[in-house]
Coordinates of N, CA, C and O in Angstrom, one line a residue:
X140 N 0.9 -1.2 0.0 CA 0.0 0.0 0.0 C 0.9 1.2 0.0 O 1.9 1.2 0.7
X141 N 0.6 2.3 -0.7 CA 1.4 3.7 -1.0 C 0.9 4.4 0.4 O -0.2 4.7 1.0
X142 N 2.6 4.7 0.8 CA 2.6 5.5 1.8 C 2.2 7.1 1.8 O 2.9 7.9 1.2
X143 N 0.9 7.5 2.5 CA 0.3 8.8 2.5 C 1.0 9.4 2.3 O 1.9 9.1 3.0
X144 N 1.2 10.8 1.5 CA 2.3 11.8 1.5 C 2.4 12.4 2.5 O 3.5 12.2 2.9
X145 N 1.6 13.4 3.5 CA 1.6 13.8 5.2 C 1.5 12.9 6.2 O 1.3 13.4 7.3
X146 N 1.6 11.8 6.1 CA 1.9 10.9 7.3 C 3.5 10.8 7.3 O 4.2 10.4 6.3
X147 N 3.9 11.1 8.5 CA 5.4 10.8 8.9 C 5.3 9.1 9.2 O 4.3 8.6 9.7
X148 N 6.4 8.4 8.9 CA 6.5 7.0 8.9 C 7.4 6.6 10.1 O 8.6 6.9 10.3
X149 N 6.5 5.7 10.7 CA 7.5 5.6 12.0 C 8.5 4.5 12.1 O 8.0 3.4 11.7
X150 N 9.6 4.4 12.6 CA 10.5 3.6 12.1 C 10.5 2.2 12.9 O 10.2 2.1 14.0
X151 N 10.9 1.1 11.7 CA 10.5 0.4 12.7 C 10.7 -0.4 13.8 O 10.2 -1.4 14.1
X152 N 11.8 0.3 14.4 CA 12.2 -0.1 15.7 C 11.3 0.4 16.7 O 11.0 -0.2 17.8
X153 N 10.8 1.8 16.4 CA 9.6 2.1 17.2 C 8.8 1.8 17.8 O 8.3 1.9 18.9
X154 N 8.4 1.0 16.5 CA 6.8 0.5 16.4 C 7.0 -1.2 16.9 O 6.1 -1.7 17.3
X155 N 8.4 -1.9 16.8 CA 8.5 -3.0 17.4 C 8.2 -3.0 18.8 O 7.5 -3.8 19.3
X156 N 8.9 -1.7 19.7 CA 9.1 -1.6 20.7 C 7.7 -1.6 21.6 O 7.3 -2.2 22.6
X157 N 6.8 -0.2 20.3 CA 5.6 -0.4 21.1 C 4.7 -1.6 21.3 O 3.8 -1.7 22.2
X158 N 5.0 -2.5 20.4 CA 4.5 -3.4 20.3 C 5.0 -4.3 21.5 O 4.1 -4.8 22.3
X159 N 5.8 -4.4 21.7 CA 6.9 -5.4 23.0 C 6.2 -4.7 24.1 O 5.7 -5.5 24.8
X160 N 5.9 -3.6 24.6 CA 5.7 -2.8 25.5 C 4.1 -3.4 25.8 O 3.5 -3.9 26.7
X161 N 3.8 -3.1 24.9 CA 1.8 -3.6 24.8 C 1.6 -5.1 25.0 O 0.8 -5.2 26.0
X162 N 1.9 -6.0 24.7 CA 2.4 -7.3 24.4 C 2.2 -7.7 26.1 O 1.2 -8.2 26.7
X163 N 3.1 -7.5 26.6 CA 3.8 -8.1 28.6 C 2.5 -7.4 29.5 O 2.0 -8.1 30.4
X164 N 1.8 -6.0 29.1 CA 1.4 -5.8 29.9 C -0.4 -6.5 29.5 O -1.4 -6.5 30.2
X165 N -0.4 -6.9 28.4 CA -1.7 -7.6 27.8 C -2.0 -9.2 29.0 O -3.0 -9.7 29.5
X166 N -1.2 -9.6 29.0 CA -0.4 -11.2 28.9 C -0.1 -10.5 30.8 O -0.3 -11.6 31.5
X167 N 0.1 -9.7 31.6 CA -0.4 -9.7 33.1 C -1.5 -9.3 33.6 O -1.8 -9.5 34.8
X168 N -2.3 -8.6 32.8 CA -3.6 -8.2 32.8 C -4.6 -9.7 32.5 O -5.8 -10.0 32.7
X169 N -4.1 -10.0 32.4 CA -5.2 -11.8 32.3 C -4.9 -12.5 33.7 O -5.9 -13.0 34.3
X170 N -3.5 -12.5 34.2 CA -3.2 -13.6 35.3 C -3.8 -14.5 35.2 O -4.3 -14.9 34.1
X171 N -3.9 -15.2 36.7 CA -4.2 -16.3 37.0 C -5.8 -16.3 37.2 O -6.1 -15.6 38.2
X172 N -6.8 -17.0 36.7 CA -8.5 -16.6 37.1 C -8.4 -17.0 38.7 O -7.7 -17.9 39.2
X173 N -9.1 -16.1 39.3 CA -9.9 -16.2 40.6 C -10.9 -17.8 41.0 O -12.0 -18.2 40.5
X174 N -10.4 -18.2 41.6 CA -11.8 -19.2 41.9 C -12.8 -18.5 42.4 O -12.8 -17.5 43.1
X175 N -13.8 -19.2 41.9 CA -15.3 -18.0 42.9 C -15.2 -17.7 44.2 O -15.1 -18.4 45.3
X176 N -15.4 -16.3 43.9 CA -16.0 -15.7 45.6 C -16.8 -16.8 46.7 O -17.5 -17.7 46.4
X177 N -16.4 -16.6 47.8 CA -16.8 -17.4 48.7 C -18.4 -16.8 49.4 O -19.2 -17.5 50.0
X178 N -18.6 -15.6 49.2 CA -20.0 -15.2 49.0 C -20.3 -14.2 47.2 O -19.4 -13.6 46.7
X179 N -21.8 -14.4 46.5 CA -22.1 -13.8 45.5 C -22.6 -12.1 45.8 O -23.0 -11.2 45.0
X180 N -22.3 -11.9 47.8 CA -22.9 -10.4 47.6 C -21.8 -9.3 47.4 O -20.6 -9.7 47.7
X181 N -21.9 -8.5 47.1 CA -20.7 -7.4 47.1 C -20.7 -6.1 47.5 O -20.9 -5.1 46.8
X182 N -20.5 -6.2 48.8 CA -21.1 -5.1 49.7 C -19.9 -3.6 49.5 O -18.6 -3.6 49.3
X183 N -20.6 -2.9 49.6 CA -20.2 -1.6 49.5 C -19.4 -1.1 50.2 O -20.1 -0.9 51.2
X184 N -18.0 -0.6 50.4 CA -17.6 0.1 51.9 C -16.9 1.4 51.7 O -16.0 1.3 50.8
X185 N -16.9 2.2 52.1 CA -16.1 3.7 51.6 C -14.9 4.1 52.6 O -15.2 4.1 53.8
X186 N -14.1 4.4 52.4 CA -12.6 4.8 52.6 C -12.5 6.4 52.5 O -12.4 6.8 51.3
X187 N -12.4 7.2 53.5 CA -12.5 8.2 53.3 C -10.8 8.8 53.7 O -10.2 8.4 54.7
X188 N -10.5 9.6 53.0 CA -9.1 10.5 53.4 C -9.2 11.7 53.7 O -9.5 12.5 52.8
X189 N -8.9 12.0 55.1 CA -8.8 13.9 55.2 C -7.4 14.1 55.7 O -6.6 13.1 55.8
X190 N -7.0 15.2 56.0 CA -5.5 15.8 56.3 C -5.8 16.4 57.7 O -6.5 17.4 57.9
X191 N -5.1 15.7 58.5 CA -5.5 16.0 60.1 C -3.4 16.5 60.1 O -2.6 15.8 59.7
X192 N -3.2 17.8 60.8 CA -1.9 18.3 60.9 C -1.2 18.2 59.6 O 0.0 18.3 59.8
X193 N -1.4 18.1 58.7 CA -0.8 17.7 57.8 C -0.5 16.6 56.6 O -0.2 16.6 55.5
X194 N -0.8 15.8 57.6 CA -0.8 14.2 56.9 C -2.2 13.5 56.9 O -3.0 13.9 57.7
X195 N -2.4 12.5 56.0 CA -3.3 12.2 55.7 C -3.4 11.1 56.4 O -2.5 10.2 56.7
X196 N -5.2 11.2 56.8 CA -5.3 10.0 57.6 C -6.7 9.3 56.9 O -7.5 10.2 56.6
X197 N -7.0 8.3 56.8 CA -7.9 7.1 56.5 C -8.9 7.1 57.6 O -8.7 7.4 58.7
X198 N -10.0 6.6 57.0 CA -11.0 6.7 57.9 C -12.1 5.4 57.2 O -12.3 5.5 56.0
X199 N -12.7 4.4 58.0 CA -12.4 4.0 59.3 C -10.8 3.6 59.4 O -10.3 3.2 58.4
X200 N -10.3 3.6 60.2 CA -9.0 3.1 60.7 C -8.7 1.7 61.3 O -7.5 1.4 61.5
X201 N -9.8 0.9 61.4 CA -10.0 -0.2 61.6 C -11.3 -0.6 60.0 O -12.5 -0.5 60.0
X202 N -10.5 -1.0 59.3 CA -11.6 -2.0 58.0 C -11.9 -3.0 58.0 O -11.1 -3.9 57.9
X203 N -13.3 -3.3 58.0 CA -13.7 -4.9 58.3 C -14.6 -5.2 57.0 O -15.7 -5.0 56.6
X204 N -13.8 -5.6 56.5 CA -13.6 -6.9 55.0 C -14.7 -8.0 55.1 O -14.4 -8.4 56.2
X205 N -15.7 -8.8 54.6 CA -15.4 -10.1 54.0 C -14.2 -10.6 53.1 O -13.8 -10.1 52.1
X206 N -13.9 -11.7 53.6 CA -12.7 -12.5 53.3 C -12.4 -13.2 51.8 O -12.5 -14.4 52.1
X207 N -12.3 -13.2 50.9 CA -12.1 -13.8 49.2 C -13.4 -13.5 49.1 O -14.1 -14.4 48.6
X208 N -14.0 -12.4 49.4 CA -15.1 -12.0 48.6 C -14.8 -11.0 47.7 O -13.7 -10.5 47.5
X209 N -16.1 -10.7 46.9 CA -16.0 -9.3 45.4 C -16.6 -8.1 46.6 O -17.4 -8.4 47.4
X210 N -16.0 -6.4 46.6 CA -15.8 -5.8 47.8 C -16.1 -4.5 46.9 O -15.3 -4.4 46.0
X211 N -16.8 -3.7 47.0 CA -17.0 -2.5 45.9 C -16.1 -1.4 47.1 O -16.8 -0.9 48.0
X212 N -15.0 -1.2 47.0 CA -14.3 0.0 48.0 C -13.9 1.6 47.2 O -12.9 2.1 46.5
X213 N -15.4 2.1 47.8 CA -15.7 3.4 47.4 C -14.5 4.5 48.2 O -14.5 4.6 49.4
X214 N -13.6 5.2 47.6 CA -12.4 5.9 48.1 C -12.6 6.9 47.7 O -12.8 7.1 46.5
X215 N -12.8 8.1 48.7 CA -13.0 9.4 49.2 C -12.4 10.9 49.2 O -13.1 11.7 49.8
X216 N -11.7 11.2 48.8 CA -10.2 12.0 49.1 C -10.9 13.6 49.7 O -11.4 14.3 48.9
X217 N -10.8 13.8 50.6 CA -10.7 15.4 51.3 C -9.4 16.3 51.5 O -9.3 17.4 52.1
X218 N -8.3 15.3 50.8 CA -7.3 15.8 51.3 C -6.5 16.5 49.9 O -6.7 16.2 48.7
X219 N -5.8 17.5 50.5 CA -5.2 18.8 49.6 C -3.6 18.3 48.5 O -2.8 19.0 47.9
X220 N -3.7 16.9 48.9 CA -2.6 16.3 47.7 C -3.1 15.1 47.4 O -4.2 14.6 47.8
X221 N -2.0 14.3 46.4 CA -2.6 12.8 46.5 C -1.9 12.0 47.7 O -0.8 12.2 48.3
X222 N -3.3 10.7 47.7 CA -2.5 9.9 48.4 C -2.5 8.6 48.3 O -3.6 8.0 48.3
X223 N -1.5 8.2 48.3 CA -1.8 6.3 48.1 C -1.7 5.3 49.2 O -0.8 5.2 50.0
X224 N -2.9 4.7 49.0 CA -3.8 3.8 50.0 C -2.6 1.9 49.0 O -2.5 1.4 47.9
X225 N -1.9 1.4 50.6 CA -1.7 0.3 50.1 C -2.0 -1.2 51.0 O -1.7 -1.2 52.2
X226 N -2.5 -2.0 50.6 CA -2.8 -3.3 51.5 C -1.6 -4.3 51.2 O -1.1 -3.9 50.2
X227 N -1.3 -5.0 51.5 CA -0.3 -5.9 51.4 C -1.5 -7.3 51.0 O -2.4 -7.8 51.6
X228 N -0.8 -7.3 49.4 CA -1.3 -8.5 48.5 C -3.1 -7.9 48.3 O -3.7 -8.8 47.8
X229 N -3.6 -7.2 48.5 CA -4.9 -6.4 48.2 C -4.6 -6.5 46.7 O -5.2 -7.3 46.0
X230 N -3.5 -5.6 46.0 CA -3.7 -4.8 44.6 C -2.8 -5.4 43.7 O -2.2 -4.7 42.9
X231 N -2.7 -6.5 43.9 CA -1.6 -7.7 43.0 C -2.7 -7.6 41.8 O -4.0 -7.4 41.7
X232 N -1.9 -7.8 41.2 CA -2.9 -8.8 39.7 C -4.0 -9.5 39.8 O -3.8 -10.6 40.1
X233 N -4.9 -9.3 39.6 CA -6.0 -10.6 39.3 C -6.7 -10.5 40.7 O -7.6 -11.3 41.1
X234 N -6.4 -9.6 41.4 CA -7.5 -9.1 42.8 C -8.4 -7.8 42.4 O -9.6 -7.6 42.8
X235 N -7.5 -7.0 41.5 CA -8.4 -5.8 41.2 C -9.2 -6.3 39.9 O -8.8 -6.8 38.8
X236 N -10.6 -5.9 40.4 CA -11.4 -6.6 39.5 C -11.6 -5.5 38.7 O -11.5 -5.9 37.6
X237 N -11.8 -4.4 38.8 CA -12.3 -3.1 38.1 C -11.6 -1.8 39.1 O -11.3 -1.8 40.3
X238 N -11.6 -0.9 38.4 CA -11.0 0.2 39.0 C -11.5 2.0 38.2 O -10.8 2.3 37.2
X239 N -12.3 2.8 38.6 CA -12.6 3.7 38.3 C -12.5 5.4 38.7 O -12.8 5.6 39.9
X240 N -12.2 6.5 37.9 CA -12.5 7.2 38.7 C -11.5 8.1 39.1 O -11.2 8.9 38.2
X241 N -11.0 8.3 40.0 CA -9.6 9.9 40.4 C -8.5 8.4 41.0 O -8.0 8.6 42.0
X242 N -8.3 7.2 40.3 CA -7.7 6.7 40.8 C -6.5 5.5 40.1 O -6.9 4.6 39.4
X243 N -5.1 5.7 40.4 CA -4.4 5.2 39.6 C -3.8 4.2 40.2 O -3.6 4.4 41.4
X244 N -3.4 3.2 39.8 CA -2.6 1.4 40.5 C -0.9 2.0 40.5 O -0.4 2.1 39.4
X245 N -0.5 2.2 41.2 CA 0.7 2.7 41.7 C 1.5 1.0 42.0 O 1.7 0.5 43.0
X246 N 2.0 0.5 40.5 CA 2.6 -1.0 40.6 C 3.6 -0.9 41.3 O 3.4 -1.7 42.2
X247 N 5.0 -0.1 41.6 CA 5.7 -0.3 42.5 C 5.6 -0.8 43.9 O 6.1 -1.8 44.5
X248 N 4.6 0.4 44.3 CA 4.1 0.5 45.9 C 3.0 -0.7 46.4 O 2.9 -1.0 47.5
X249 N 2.4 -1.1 45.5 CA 1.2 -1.8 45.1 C 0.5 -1.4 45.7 O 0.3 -1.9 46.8
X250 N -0.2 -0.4 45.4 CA -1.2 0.5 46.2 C -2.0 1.4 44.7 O -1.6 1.3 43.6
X251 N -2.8 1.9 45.1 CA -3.7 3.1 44.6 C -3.6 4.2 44.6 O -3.8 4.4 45.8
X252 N -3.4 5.3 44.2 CA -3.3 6.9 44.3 C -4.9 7.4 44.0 O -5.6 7.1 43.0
X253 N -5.1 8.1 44.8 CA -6.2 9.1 44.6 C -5.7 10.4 44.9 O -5.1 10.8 45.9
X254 N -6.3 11.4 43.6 CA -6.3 12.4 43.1 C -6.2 13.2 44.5 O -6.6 12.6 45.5
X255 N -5.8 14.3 44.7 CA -5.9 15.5 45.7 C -7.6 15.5 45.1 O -7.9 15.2 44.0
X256 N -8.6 16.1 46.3 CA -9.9 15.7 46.7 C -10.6 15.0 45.4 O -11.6 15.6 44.8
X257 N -10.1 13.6 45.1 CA -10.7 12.7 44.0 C -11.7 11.8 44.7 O -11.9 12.0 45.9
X258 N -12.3 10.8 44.0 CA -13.2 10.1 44.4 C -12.9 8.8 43.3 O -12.5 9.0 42.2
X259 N -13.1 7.3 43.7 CA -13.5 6.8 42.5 C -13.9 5.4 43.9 O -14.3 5.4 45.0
X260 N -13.4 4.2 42.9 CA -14.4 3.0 43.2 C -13.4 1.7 42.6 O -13.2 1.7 41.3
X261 N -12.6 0.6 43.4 CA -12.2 0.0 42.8 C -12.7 -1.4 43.7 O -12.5 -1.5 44.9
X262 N -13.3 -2.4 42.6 CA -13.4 -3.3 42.9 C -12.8 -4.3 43.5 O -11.8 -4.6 42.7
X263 N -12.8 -5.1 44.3 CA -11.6 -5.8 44.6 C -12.4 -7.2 44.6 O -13.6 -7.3 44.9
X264 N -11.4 -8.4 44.4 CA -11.7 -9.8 45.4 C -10.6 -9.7 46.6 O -9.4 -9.4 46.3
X265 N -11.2 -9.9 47.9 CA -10.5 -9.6 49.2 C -9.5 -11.1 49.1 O -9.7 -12.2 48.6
X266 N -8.8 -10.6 49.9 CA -7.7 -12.0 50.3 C -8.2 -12.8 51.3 O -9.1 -12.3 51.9
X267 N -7.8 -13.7 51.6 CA -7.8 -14.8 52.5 C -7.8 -14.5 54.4 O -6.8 -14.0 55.0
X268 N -8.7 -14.8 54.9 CA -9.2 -14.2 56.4 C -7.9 -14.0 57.2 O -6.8 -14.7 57.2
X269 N -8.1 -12.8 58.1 CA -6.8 -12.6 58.8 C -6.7 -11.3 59.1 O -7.9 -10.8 59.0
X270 N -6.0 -10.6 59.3 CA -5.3 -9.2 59.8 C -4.6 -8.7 59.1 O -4.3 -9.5 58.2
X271 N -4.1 -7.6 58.9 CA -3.0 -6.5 57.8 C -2.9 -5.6 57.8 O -4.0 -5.0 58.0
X272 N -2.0 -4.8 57.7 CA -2.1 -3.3 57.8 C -2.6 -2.7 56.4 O -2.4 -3.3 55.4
X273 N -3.1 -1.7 56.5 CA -2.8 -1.1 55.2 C -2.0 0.9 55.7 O -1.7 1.3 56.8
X274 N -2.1 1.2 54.7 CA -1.3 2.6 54.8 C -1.9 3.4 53.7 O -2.2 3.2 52.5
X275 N -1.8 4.7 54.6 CA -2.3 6.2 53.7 C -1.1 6.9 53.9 O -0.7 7.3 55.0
X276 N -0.5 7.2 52.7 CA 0.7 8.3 52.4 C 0.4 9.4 51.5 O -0.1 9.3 50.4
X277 N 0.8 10.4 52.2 CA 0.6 11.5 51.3 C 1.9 12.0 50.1 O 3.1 12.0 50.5
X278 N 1.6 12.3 49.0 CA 2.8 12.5 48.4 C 3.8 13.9 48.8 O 4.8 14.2 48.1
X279 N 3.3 14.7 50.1 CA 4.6 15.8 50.4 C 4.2 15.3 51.8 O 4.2 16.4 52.4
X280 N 4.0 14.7 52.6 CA 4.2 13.9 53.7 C 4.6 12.1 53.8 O 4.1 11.4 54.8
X281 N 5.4 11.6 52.7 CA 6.0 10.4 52.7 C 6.3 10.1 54.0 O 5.4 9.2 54.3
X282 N 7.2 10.4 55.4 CA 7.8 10.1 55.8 C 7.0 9.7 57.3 O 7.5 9.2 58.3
X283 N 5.4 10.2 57.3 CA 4.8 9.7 58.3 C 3.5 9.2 57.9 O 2.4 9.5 58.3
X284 N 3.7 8.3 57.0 CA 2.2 7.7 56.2 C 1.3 7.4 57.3 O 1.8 7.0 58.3
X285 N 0.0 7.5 57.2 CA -1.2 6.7 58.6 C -1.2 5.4 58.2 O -1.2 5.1 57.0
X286 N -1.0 4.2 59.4 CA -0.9 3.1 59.3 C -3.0 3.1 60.1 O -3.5 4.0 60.7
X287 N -3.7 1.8 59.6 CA -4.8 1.3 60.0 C -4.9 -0.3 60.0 O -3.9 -1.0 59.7
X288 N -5.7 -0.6 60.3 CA -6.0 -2.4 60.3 C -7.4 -2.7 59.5 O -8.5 -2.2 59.6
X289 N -6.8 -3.6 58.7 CA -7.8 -4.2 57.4 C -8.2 -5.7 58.3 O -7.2 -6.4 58.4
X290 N -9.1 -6.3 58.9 CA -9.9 -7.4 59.4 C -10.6 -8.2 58.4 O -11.8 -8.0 58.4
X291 N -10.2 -9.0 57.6 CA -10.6 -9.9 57.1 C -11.6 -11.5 57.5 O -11.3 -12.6 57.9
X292 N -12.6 -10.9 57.4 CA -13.4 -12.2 58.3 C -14.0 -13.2 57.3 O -14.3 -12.9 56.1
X293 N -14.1 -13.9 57.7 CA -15.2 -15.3 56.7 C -16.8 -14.7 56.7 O -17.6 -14.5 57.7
X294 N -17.0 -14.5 55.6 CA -18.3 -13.9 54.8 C -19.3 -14.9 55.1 O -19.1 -16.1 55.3
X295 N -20.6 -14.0 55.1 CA -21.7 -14.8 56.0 C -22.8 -15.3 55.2 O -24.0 -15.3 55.6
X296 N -22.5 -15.6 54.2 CA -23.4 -16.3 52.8 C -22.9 -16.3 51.7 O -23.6 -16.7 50.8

């Protein structure tokens, strides 16, 4: 096919690269399937963040989960930067079921950022019953993130 005269042609190491780049992240976006939820309800729970002295603090401070269940966690932001909310093994691959809204998957940290006063909604399958911390860091207050407790209990239908 005759190459358009105002289309610039991109070379094709470029275009291999983008290709390689799109490719890895298609191919972890599938993972491993979920076995089914251990209950079909998917109860609602909201996470709210305000800046108390400075730093950002989470609210409730104690989260009480059903356990490998589907968990709609509505996240809040009141606070005047972003901040990222992270659970230990929460935001792995193939837990976040959906994700919408002022909110971005921070793969390093494995955690979530929400927008300075954003809002959004990311779906999760919860982990396996037990205890965990999670943490609220603000991005110009790193150095004293709010630590809370995530309660994972066995779901009641």
């Amino acid at each position: 096919m005759p190459r358009h005269p105002n289309r610039p042609r991109i070379p094709a190491a470029l275009l291999a690269a983008a290709v390689g780049l799109a490719l890895p992240a298609a191919a972890l976006a599938e993972g491993k399937p979920l076995p089914p939820p251990a209950s079909d309800v998917m109860p609602p729970v909201e996470l709210t963040v305000e800046m108390r002295d400075g730093h950002p603090v989470c609210q409730p401070a104690e989260l009480r989960l059903p356990a490998d269940t589907n968990v709609a966690l509505n996240v809040v932001s009141r606070a005047d930067q972003p901040v990222t909310i992270t659970m230990p093994g929460q935001f792995e691959n193939g837990r976040v079921l959906h994700a919408d809204g002022d909110l971005v998957h921070v793969a390093s940290e494995k955690g979530y950022t929400v927008k300075r006063e954003g809002r959004g909604q990311l779906r999760l399958r919860t982990v396996a019953a037990g205890e965990k911390t999670f943490a609220c860091t603000g991005a110009n207050s790193r150095s004293n993130p709010f630590e809370g407790k995530v309660i994972l209990t066995p779901p009641s239908g």
